[in-house]
mmCIF file of C-alpha atoms in Angstrom:
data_model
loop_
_atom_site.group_PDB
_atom_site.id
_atom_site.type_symbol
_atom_site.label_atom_id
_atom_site.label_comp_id
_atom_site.label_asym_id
_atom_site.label_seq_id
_atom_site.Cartn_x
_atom_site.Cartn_y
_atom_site.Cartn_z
ATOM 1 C CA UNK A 159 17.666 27.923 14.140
ATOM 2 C CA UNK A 160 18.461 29.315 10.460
ATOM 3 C CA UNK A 161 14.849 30.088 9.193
ATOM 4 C CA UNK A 162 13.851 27.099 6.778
ATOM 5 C CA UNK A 163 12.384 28.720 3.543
ATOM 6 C CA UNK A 164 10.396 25.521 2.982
ATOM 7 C CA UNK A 165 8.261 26.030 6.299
ATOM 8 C CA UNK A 166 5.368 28.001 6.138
ATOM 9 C CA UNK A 167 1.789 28.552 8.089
ATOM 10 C CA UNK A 168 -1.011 26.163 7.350
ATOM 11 C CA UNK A 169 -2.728 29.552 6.783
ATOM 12 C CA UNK A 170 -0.444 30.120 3.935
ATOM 13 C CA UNK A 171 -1.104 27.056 1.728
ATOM 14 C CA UNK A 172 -4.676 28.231 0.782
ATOM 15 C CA UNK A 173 -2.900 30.762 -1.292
ATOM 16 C CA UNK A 174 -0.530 27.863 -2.738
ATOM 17 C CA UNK A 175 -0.304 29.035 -6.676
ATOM 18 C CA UNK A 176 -3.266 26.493 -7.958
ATOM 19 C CA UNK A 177 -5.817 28.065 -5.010
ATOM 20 C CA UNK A 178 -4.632 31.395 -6.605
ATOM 21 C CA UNK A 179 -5.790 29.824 -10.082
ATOM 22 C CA UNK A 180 -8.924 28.676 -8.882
ATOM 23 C CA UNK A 181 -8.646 25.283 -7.631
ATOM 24 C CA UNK A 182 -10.238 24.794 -4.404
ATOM 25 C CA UNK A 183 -8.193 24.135 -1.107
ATOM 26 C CA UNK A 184 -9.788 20.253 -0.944
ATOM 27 C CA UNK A 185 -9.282 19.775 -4.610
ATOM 28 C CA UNK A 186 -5.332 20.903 -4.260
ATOM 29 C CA UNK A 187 -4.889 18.627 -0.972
ATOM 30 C CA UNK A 188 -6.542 15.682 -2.923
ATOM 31 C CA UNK A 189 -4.336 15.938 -6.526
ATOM 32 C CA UNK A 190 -1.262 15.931 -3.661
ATOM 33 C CA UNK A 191 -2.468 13.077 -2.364
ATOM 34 C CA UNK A 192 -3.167 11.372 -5.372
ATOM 35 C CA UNK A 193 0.269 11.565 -6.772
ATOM 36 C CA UNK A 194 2.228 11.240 -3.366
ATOM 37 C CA UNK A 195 0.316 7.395 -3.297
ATOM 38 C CA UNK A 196 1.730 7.037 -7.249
ATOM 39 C CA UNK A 197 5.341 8.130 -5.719
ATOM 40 C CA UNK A 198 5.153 5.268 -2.789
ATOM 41 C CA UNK A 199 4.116 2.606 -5.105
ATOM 42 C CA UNK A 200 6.261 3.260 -7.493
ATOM 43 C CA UNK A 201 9.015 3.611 -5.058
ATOM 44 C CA UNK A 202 8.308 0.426 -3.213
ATOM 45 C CA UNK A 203 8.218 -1.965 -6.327
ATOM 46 C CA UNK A 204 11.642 -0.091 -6.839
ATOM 47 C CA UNK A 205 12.453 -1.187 -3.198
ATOM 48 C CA UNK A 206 13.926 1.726 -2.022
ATOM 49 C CA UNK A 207 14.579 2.822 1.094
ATOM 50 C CA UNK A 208 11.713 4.553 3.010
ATOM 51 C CA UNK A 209 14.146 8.128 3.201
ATOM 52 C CA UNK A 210 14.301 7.712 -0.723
ATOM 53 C CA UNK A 211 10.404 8.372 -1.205
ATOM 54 C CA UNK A 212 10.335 10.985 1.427
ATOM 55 C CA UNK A 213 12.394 12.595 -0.484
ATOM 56 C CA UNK A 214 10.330 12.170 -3.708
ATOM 57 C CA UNK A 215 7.388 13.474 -1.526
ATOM 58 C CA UNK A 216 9.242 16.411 -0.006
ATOM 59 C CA UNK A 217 10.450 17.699 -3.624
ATOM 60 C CA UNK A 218 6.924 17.113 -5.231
ATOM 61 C CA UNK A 219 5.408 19.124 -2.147
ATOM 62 C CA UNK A 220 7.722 21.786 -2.841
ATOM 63 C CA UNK A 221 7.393 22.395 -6.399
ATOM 64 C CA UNK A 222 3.692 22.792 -6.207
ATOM 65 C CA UNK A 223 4.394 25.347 -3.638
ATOM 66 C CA UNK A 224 6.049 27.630 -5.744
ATOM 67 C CA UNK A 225 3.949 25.963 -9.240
ATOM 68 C CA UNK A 226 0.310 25.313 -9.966
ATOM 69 C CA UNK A 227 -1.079 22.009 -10.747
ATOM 70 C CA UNK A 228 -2.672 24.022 -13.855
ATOM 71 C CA UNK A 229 0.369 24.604 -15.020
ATOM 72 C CA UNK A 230 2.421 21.056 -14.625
ATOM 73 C CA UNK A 231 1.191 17.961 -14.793
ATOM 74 C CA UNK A 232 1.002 16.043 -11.370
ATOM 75 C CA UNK A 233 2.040 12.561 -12.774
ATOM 76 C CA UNK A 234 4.637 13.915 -14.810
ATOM 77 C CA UNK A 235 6.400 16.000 -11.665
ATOM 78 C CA UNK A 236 5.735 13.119 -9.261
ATOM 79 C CA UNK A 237 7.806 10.628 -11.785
ATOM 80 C CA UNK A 238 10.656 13.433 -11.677
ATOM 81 C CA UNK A 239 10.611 13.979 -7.911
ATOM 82 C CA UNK A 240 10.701 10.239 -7.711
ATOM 83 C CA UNK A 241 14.116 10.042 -10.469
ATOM 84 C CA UNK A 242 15.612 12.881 -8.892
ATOM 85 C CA UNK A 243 15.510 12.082 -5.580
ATOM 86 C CA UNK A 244 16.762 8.525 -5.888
ATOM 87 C CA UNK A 245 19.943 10.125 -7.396
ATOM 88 C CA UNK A 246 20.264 12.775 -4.280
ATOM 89 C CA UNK A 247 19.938 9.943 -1.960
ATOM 90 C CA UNK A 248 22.493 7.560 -3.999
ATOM 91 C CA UNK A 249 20.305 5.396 -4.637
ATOM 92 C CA UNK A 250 20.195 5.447 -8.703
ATOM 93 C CA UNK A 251 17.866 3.841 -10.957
ATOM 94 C CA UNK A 252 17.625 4.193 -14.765
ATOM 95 C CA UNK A 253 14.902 6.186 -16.109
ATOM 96 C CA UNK A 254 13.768 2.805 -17.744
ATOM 97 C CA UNK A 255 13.679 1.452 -13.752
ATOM 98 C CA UNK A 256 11.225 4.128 -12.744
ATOM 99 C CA UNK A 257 9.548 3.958 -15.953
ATOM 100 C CA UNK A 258 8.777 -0.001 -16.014
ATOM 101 C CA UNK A 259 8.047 0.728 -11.851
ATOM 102 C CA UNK A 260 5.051 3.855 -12.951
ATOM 103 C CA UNK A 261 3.657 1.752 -16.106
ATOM 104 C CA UNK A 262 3.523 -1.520 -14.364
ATOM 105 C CA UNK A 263 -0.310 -3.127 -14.754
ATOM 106 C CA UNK A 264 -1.093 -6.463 -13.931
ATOM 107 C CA UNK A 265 -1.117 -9.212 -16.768
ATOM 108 C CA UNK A 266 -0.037 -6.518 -19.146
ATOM 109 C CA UNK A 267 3.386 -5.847 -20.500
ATOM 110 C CA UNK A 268 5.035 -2.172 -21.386
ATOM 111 C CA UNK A 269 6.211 -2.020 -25.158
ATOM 112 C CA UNK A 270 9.444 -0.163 -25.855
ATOM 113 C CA UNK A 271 7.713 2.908 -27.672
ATOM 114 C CA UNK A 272 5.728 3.282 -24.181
ATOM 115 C CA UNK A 273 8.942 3.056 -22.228
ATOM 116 C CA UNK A 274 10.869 5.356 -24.371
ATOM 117 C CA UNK A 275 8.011 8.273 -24.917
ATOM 118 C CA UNK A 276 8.090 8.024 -20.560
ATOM 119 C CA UNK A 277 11.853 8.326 -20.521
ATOM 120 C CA UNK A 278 12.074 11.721 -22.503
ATOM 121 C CA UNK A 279 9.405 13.074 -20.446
ATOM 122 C CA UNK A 280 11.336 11.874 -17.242
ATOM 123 C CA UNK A 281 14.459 13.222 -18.062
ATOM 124 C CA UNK A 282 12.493 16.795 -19.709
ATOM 125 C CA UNK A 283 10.900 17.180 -16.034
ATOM 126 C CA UNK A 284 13.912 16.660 -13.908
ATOM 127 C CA UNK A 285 15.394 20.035 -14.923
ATOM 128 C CA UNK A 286 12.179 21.479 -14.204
ATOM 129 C CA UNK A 287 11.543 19.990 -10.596
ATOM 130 C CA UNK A 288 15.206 20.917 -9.783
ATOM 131 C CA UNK A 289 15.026 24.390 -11.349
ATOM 132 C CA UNK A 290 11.637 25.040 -9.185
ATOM 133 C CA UNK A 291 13.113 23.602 -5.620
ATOM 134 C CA UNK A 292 15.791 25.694 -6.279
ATOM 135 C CA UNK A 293 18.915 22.716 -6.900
ATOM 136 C CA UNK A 294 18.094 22.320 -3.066
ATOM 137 C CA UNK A 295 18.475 18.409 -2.818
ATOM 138 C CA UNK A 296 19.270 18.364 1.240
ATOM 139 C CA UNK A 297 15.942 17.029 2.484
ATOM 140 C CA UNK A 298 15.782 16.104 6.078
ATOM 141 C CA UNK A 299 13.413 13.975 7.198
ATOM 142 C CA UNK A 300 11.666 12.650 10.481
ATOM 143 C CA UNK A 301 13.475 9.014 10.247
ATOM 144 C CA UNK A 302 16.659 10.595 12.324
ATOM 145 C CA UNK A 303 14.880 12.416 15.137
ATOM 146 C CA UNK A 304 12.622 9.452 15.528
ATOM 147 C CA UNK A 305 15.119 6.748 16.031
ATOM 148 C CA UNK A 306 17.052 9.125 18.241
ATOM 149 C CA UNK A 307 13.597 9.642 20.334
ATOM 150 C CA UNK A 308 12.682 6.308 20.509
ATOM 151 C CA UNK A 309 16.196 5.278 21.696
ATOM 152 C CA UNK A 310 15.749 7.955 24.136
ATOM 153 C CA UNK A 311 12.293 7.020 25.508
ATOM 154 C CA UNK A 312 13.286 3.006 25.349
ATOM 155 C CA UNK A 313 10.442 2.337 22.799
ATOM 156 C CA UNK A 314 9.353 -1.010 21.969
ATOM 157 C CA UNK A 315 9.876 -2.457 18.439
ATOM 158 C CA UNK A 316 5.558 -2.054 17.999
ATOM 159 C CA UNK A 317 5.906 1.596 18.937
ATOM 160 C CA UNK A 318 8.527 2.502 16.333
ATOM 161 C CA UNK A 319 7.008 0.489 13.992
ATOM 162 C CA UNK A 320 3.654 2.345 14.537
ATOM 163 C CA UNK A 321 5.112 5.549 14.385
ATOM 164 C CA UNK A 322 7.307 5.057 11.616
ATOM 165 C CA UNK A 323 3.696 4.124 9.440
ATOM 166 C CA UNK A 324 2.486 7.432 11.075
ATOM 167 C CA UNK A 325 5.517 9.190 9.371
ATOM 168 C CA UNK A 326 4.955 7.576 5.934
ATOM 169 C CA UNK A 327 1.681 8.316 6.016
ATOM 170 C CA UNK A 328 2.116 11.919 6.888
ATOM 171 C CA UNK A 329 3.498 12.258 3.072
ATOM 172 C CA UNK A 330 0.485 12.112 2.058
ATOM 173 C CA UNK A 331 -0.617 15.709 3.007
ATOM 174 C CA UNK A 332 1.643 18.611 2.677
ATOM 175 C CA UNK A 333 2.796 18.132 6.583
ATOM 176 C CA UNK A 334 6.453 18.783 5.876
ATOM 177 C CA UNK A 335 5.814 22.356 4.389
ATOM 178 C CA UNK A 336 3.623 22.881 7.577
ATOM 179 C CA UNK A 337 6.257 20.927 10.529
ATOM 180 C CA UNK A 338 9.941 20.568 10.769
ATOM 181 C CA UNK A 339 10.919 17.199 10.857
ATOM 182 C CA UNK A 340 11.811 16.518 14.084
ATOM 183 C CA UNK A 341 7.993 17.860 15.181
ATOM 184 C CA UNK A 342 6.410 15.424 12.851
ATOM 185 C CA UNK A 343 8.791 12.980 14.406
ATOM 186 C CA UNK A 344 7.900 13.629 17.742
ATOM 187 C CA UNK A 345 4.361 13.816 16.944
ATOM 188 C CA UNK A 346 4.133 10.180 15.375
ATOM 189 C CA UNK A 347 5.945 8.719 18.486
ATOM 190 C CA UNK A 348 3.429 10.387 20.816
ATOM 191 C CA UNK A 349 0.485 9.375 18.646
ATOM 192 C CA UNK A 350 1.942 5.761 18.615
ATOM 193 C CA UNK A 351 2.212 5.867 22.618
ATOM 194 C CA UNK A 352 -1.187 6.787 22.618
ATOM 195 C CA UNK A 353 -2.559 3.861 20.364
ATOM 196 C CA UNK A 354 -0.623 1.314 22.742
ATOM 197 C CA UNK A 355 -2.802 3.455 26.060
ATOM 198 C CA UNK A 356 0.566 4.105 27.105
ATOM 199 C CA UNK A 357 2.145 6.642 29.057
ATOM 200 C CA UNK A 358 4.789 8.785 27.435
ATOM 201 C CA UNK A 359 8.264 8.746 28.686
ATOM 202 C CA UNK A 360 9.731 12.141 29.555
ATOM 203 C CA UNK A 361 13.082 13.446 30.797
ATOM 204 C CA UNK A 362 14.647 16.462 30.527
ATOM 205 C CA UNK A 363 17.469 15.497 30.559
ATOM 206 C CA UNK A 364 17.064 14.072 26.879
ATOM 207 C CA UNK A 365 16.634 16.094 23.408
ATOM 208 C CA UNK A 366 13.179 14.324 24.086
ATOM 209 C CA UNK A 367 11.731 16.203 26.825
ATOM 210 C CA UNK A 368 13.375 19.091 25.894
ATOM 211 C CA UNK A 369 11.549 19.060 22.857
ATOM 212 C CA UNK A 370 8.423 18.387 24.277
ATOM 213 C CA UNK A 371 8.560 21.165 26.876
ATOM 214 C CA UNK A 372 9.054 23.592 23.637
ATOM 215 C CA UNK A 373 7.113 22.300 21.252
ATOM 216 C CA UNK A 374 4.367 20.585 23.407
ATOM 217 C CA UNK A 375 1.629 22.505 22.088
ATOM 218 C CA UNK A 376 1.732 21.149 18.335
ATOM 219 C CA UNK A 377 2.755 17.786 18.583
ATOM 220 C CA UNK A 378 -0.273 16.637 21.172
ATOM 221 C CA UNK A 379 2.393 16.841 24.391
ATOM 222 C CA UNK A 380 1.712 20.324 25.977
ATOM 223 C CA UNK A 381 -0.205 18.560 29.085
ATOM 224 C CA UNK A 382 2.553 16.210 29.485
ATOM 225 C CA UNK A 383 5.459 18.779 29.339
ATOM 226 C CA UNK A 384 3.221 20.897 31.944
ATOM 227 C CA UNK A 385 2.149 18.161 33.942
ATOM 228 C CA UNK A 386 6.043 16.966 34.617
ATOM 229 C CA UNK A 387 8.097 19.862 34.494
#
């Protein structure tokens, strides 16, 4: 497998750039998650396709790999990661779209000086979030190998539903930087066969239980793998 610069050690995100500036580890994991929750409501009053706000999530967890949160402001990257990767995943909305989508407040309406000051920021930070992630806009993501797996283990509707909440929810901490995406996959769909107290299917004669034997030891399946090989 071609070595994914995008992967590193869990080890290796306490010396993410805003850690090196003096933000504590916590503090870094918690402006992340603050700004990943802005991306996925934004995105669904946009009602895009889950794969379109992974995307959004991926490229903001990216930038403040190689960028401090001292540096850019979280908001202001999360609204480009959220413009840009609607146009990588051809599924385009106007930078007045994703503006009326951020600014949106109950009972109160956005004025036109509002929407326009947000649009020249958008458009200002999209160079900068594709500069950063290095114009690398081909984001995989977990949705593939988990509809493949749960095909492949003849999963029930509530288990791919459950796992599929697991995956969005993994978003909201840097687990794609840490995972591949067929791991955090894989993970989700054992961790939903778990909340049903079911077993887990396995046969090697799948991409499944292959995976499982060689990767059983960070997804939660190493006794399985052992147990049936």
């Amino acid at each position: 497998m071609e070595e994914n610069q995008w992967i590193v050690d869990r080890e290796e995100s306490q010396n993410f750039p805003s850690i090196s500036h003096g933000m504590k580890y916590e503090e870094e994991l918690a402006a992340r998650l603050r700004a990943i929750c802005k991306i996925e409501c934004a995105g669904n009053r946009l009602d895009l396709p889950p794969y379109v706000i992974a995307s959004a999530c991926t490229l903001f967890h990216r930038f403040y790999m190689r960028r401090s949160f001292f540096d850019y402001n979280g908001s202001k990257i999360a609204q480009a990661c959220l413009f840009v990767a609607c146009k990588s995943e051809e599924s385009a909305r106007r930078p007045q779209d994703i503006a009326r989508s951020w600014l949106y407040a109950p009972d109160e309406v956005v004025n036109e000086e509002k929407t326009e000051a947000f649009v020249n920021d958008l458009l200002y930070h999209e160079y900068i979030v594709l500069e950063i992630t290095c114009f690398d806009l081909q984001i995989d993501n977990p949705y593939t190998d988990l509809f493949q797996f749960a095909d492949e283990t003849f999963a029930s509707d509530d288990i791919v539903n459950a796992a599929l909440a697991y995956i969005n929810d993994s978003y909201r901490l840097p687990l794609c930087l840490w995972y591949i995406p067929r791991a955090i996959a894989a993970a989700a769909l054992v961790m939903a066969f778990h909340g049903q107290e079911l077993d887990i299917p396995f046969d090697m004669e799948t991409t499944w239980g292959q995976f499982l034997v060689g990767h059983g030891d960070s997804i939660g399946g190493r006794d399985l793998s052992k147990k049936r090989s």
